[in-house]
mmCIF file of C-alpha atoms in Angstrom:
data_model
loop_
_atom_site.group_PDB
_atom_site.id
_atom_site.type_symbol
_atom_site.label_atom_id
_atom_site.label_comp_id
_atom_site.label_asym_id
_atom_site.label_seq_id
_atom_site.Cartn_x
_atom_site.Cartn_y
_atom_site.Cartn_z
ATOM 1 C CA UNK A 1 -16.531 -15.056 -38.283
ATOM 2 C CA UNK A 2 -17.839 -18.369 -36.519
ATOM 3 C CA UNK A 3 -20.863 -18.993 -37.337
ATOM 4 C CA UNK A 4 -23.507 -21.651 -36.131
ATOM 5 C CA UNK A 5 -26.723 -22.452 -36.999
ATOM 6 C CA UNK A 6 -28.857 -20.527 -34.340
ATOM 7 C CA UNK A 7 -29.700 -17.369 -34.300
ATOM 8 C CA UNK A 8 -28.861 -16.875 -30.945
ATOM 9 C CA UNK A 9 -25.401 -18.792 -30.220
ATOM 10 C CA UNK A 10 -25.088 -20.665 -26.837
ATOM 11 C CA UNK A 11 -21.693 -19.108 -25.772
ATOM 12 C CA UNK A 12 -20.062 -16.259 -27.221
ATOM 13 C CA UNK A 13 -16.031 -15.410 -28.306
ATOM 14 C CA UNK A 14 -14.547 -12.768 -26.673
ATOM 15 C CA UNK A 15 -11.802 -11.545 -29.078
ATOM 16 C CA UNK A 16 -10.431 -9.327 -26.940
ATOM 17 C CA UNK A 17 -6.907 -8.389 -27.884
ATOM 18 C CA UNK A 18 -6.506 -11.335 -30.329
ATOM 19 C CA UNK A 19 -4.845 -9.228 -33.164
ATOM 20 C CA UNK A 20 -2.136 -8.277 -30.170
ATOM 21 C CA UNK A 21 -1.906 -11.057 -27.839
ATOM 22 C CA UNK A 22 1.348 -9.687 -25.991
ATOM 23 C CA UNK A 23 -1.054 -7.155 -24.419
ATOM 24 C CA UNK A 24 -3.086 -9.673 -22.611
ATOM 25 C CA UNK A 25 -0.512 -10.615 -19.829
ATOM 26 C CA UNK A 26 0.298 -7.252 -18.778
ATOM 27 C CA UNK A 27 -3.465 -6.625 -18.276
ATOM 28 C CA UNK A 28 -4.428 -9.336 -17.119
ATOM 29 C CA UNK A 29 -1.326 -8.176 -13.775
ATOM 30 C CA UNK A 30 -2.684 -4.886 -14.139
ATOM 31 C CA UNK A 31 -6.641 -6.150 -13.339
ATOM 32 C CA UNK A 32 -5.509 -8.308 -10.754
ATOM 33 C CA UNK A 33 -3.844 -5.813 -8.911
ATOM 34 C CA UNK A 34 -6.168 -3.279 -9.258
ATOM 35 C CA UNK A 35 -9.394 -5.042 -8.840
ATOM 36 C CA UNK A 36 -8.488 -6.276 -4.789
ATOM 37 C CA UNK A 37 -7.810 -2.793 -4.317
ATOM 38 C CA UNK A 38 -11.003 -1.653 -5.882
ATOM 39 C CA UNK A 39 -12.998 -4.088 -3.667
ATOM 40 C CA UNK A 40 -11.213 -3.039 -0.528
ATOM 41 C CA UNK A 41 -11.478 0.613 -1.212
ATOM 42 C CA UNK A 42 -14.939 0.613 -1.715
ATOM 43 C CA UNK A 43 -16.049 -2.106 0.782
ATOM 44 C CA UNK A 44 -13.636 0.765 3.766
ATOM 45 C CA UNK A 45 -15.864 3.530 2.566
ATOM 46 C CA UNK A 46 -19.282 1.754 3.424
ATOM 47 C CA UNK A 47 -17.762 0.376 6.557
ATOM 48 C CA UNK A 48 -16.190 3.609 7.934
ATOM 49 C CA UNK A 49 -19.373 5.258 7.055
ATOM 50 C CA UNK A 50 -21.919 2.913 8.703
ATOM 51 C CA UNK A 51 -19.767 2.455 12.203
ATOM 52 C CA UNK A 52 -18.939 6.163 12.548
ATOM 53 C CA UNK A 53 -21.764 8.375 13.326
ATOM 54 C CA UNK A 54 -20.076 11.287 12.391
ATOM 55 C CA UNK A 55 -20.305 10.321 8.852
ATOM 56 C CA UNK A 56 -24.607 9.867 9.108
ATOM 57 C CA UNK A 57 -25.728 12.337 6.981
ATOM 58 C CA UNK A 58 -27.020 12.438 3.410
ATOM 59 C CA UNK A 59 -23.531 13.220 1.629
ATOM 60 C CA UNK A 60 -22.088 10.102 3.037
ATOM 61 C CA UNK A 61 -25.412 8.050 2.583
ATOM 62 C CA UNK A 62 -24.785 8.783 -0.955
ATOM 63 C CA UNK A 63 -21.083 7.867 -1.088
ATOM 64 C CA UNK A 64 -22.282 4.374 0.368
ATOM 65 C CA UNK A 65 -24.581 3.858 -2.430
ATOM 66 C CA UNK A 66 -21.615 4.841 -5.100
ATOM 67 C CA UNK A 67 -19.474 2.546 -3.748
ATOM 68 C CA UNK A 68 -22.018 -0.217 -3.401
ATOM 69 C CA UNK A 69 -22.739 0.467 -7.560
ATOM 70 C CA UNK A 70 -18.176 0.499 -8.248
ATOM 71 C CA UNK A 71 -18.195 -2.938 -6.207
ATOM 72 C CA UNK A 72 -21.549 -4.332 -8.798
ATOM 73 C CA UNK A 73 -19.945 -2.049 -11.802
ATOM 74 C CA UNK A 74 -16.484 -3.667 -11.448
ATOM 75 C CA UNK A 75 -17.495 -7.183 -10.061
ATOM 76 C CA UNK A 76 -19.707 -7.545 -13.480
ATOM 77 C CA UNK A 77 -16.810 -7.394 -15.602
ATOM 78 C CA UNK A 78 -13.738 -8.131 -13.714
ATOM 79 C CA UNK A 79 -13.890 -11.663 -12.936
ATOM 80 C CA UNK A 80 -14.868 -12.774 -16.497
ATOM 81 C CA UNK A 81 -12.323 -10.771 -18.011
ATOM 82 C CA UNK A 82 -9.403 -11.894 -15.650
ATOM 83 C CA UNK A 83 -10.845 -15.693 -16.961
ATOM 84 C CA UNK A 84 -10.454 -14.798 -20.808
ATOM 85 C CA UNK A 85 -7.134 -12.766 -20.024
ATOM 86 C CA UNK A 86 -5.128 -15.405 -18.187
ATOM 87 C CA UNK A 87 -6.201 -18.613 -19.750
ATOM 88 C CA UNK A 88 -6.906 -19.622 -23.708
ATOM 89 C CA UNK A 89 -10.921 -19.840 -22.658
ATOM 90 C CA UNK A 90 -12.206 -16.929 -24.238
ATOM 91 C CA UNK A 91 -16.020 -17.501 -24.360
ATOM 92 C CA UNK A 92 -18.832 -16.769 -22.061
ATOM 93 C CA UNK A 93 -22.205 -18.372 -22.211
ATOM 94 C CA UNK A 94 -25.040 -16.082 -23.633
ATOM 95 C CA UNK A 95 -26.750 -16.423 -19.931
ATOM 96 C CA UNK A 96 -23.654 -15.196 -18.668
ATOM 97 C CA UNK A 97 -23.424 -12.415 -21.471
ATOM 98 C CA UNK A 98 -26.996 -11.508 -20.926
ATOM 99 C CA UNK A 99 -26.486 -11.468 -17.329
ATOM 100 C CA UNK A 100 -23.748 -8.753 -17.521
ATOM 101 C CA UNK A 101 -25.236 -6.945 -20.012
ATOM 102 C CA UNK A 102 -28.246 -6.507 -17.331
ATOM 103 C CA UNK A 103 -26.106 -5.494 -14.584
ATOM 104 C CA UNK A 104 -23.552 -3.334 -16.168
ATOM 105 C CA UNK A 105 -26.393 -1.448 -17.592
ATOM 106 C CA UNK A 106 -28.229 -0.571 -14.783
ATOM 107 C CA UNK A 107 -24.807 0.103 -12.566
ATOM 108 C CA UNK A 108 -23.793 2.138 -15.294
ATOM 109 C CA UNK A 109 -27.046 4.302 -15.379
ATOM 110 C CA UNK A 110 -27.737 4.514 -12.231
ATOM 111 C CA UNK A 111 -24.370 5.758 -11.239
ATOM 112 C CA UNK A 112 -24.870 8.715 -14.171
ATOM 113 C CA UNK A 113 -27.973 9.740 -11.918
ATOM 114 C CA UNK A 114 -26.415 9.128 -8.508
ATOM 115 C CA UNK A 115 -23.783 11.224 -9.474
ATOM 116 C CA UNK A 116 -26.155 13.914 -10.501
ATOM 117 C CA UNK A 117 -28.036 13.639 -6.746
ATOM 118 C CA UNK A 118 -24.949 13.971 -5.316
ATOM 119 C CA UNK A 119 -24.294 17.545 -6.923
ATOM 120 C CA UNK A 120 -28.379 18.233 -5.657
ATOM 121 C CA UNK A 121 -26.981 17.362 -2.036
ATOM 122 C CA UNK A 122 -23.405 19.607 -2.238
ATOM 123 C CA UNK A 123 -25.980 22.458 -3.697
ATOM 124 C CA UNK A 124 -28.368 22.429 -0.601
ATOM 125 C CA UNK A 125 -25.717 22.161 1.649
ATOM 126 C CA UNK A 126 -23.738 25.548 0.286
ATOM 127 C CA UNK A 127 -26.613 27.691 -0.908
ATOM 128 C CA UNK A 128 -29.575 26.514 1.313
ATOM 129 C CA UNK A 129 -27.737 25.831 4.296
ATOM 130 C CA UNK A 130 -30.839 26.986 6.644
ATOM 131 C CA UNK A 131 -32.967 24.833 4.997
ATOM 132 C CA UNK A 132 -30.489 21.963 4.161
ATOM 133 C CA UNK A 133 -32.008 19.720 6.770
ATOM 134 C CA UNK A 134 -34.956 20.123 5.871
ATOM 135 C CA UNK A 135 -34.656 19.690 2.376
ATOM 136 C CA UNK A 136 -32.464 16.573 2.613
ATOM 137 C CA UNK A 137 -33.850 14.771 5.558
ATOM 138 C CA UNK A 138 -33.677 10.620 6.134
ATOM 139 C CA UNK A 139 -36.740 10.011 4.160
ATOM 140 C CA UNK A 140 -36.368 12.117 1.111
ATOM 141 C CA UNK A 141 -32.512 10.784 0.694
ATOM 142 C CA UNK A 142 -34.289 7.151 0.780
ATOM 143 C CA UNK A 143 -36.807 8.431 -2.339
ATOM 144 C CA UNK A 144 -34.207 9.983 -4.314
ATOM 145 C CA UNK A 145 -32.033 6.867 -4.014
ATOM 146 C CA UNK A 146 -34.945 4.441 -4.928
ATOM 147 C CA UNK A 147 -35.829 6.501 -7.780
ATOM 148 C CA UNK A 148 -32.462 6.402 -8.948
ATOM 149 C CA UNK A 149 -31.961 2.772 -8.732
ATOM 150 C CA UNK A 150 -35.759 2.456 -10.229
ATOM 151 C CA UNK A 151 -34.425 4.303 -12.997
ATOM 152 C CA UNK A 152 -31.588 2.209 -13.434
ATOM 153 C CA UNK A 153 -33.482 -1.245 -13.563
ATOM 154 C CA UNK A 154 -35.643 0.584 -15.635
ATOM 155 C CA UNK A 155 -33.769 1.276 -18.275
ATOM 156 C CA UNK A 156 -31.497 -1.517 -18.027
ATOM 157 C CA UNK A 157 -34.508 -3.682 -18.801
ATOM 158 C CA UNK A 158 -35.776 -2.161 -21.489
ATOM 159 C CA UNK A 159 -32.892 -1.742 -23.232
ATOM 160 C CA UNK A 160 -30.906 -4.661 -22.923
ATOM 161 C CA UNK A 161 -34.026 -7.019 -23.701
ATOM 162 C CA UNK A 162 -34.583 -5.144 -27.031
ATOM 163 C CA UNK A 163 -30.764 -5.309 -27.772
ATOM 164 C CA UNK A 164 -31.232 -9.393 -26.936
ATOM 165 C CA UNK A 165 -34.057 -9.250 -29.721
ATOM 166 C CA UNK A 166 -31.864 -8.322 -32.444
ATOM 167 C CA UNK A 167 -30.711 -11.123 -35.009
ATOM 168 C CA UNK A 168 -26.886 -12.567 -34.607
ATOM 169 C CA UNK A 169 -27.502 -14.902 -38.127
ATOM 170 C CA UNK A 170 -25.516 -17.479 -36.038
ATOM 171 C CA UNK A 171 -22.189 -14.949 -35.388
ATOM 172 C CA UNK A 172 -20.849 -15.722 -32.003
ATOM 173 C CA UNK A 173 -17.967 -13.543 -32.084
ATOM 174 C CA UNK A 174 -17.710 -10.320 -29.868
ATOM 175 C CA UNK A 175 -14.568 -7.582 -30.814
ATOM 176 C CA UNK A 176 -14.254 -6.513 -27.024
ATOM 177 C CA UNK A 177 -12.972 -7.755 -23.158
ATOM 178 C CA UNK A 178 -16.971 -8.355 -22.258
ATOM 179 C CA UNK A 179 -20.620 -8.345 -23.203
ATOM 180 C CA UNK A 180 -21.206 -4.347 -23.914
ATOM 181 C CA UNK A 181 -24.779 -3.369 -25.601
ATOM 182 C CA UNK A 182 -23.013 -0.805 -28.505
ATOM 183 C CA UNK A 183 -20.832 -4.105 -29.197
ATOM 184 C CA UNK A 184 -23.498 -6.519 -29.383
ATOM 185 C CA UNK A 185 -25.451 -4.095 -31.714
ATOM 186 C CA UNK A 186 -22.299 -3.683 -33.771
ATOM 187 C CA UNK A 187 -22.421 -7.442 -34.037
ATOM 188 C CA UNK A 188 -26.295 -8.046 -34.928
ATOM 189 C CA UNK A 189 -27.261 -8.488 -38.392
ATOM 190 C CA UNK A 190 -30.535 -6.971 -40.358
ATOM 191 C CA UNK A 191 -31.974 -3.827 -39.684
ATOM 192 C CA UNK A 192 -31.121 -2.038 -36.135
ATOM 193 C CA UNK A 193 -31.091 1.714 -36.867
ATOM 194 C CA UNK A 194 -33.840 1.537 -34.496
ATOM 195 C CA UNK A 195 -32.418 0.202 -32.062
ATOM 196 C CA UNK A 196 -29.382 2.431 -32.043
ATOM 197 C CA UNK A 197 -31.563 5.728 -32.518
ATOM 198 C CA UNK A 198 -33.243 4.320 -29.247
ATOM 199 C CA UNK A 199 -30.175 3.541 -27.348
ATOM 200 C CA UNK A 200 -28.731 6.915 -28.414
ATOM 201 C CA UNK A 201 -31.695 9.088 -27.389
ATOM 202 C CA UNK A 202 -32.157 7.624 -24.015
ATOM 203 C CA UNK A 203 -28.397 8.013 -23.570
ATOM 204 C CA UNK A 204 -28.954 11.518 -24.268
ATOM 205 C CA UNK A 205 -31.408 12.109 -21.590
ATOM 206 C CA UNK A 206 -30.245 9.824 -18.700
ATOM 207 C CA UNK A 207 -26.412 11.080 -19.591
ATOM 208 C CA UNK A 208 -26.672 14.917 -20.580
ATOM 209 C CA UNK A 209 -29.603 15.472 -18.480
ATOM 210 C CA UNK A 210 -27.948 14.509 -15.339
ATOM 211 C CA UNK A 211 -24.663 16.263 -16.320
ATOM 212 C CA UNK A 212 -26.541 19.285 -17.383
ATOM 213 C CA UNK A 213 -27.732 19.251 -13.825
ATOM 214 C CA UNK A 214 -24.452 18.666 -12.331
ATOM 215 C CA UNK A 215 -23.262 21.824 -14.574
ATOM 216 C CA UNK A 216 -25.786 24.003 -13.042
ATOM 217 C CA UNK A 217 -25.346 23.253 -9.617
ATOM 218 C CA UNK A 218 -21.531 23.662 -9.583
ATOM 219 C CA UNK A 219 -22.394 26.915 -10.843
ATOM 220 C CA UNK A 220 -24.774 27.987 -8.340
ATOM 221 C CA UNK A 221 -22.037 27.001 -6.007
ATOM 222 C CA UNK A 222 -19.406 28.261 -7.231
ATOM 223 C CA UNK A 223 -20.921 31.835 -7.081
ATOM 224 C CA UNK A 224 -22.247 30.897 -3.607
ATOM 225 C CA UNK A 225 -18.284 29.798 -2.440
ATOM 226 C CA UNK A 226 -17.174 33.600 -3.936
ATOM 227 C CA UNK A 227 -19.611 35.407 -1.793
ATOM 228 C CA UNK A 228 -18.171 33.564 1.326
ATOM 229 C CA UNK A 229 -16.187 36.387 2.957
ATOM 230 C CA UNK A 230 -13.554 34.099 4.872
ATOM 231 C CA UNK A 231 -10.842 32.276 3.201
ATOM 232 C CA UNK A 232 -11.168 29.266 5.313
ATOM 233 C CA UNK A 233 -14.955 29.071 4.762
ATOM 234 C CA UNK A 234 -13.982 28.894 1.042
ATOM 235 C CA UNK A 235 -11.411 26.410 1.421
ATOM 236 C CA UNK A 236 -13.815 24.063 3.330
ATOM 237 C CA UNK A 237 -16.710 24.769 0.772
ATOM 238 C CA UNK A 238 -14.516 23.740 -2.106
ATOM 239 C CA UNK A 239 -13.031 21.042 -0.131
ATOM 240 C CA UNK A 240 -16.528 18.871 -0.113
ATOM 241 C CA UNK A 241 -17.398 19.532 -3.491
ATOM 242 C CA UNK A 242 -13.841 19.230 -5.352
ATOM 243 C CA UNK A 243 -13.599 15.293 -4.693
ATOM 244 C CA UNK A 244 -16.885 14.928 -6.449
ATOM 245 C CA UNK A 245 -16.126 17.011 -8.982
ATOM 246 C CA UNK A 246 -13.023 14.936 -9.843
ATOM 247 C CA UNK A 247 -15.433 12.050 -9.988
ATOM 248 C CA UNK A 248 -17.703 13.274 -12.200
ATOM 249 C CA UNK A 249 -14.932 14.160 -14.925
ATOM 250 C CA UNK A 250 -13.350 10.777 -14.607
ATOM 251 C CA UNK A 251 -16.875 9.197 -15.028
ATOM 252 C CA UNK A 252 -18.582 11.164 -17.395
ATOM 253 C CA UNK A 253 -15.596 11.547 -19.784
ATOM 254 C CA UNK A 254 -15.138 7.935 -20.819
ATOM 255 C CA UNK A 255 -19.206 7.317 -21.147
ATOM 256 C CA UNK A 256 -19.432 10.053 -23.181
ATOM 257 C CA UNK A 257 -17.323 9.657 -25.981
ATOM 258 C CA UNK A 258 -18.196 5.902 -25.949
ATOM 259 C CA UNK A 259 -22.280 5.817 -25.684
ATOM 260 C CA UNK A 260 -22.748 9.335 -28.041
ATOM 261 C CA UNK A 261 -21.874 7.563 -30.777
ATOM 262 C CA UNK A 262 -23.402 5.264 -32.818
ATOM 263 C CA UNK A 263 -22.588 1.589 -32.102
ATOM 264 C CA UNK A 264 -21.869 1.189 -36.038
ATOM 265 C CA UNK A 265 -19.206 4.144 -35.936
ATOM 266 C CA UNK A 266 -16.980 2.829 -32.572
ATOM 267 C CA UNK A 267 -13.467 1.940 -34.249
ATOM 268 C CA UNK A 268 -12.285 -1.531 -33.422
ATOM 269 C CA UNK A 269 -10.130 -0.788 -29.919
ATOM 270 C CA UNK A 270 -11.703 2.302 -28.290
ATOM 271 C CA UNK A 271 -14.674 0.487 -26.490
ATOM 272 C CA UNK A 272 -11.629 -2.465 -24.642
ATOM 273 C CA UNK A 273 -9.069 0.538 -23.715
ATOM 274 C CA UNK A 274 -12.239 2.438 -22.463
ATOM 275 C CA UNK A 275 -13.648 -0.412 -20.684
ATOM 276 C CA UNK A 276 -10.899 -1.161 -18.859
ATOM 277 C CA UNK A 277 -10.801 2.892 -17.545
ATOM 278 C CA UNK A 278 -14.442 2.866 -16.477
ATOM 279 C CA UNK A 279 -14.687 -0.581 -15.625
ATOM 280 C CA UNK A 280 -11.499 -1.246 -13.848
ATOM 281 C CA UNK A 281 -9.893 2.431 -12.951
ATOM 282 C CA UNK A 282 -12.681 4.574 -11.849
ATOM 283 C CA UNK A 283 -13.810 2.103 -8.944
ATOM 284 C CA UNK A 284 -10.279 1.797 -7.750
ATOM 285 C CA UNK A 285 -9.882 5.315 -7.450
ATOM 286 C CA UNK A 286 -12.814 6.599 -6.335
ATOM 287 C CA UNK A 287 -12.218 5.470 -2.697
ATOM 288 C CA UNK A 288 -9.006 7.386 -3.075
ATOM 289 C CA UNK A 289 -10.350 10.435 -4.198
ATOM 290 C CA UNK A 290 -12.382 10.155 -1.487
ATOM 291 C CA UNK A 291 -10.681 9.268 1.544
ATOM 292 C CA UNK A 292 -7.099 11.669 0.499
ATOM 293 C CA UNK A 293 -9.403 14.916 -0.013
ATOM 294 C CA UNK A 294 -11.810 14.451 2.876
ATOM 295 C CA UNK A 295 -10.967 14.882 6.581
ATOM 296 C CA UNK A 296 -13.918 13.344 8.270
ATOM 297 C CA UNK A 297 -13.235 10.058 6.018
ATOM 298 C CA UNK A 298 -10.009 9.991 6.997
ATOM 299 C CA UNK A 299 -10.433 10.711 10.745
ATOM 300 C CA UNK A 300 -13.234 8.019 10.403
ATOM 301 C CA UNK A 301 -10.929 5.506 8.649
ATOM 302 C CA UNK A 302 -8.223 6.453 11.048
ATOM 303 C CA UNK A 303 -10.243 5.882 14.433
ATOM 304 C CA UNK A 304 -11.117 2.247 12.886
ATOM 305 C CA UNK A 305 -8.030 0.746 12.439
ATOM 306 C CA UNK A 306 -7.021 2.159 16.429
ATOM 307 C CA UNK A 307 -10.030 0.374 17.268
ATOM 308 C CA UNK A 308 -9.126 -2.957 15.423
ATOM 309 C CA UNK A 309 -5.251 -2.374 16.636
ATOM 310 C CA UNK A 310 -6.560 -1.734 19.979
ATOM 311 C CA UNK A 311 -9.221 -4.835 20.056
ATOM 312 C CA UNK A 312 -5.959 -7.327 19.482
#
């Protein structure tokens, strides 16, 4: 361990994959191929649904906002890791460290509950359909996504500052590919059972709760899709739920088996393979997901380029 004299080092070490440095160039490709395509995935999906008006309505309001959080979520991480990765630099100021933590946090979060409005919004669609307007309208879409990102800063706050609190003893050296709170706790010295009894229960609630949710409503629609007589009303009912779906698994998965444990229990290389799947994957296929399962998205993104082809 380095260790300085402050409690609260200037710069940190990312370790990364010291222990196997012949990983490092291969990722480092694999993140630098992956994060363009990330960026241009997600920055198409809030394009095509802004300029087409076909695509203004609360589901695709919604799908903006997630891939406004995967272009934060990714951007966090990416750039500093791509840094450590491809050159023999492998610190990062504790602004810059503090700084992520803040942002990671509350994209992370808030993405767990976005996800979970989303399901709200493919449940009053398919089993309130008469009221669906009504129940969903400009203004309440607005609320729920303020609250959501209220909750996110909230908790991102709160948590990360207390985490920042905790004692280093002068250790400036981080196991992992970025600034992560479960690492950081890992690291800190003295007593933090606290602190990881507090990050666990709120994990609990802003993570279970909104799956639990999620759960339910894909269950109320699901019996709602079998009493749909017509096999093409079926097929288009499951068609606007199963991309989201896919979503959800791919995003819930990962956070899960990372954030339900205790920080003091996560063995040495889960949280970097993890990180790089939730960090890097998820927002580069997410706009995939999307766009290949959904017909107005692709009509949308379709009738864009024509237009740009057709302007030159």
């Amino acid at each position: 361990m380095a260790v300085i004299n402050e409690s609260h080092p200037e710069e940190f070490i990312l370790l990364g994959f010291a222990d196997c440095p012949w990983l490092e160039f291969p990722i480092f490709i694999i993140v630098l191929m992956t994060y363009p395509v990330a960026m241009l995935g997600n920055i198409t999906i809030i394009l095509v649904s802004k300029l087409d008006p076909r695509l203004h309505s609360p589901m695709y309001f919604f799908l903006t906002n997630l891939s406004f959080l995967d272009i934060c979520y990714t951007t966090s991480i990416v750039p500093q890791m791509l840094f450590n990765l491809g050159t023999s630099n492998k610190t990062i100021s504790y602004v810059g460290c503090a700084v992520q933590l803040y942002i990671f946090s509350t994209m992370g979060i808030t993405e767990c509950l976005l996800l979970a409005l989303m399901s709200f919004d493919r449940y009053a669609a398919i089993c309130r359909p008469l009221h669906y307007t009504l129940i969903m309208n400009r203004h309440i879409c607005i609320l729920l996504v303020s609250t959501v990102w209220l909750c996110g800063i909230t908790y991102s706050v709160v948590e990360v500052t207390l985490t920042l609190q905790l004692p280093l003893c002068g250790i400036n050296k981080l196991d992992h590919l970025f600034c992560e709170m479960p690492v950081l706790i890992k690291t800190a010295c003295g007593e933090k059972k606290t602190i990881e009894l507090s990050l666990s229960l709120v994990c609990i609630f802003l993570v279970a709760v909104p799956l639990c949710l999620i759960l339910a409503s894909y269950a109320s629609i699901g019996h709602a899709i079998l009493k749909i007589k017509s096999s093409e009303g079926r097929k288009k009912a499951f068609g606007t739920c199963s991309s989201h779906l896919i979503v959800v698994f791919l995003f819930y998965g990962p956070g899960i088996s990372i954030y339900f444990q205790a920080p003091s229990s996560i063995s040495k290389d889960q949280p970097k393979f993890m990180a790089l799947f939730y960090g890097v994957v998820i927002p580069t296929l997410n706009p995939f997901i999307y766009t290949l399962r959904n017909k107005d998205v692709k009509g949308a993104l379709s009738k864009l380029v024509r237009s740009i082809f057709c302007s030159k």
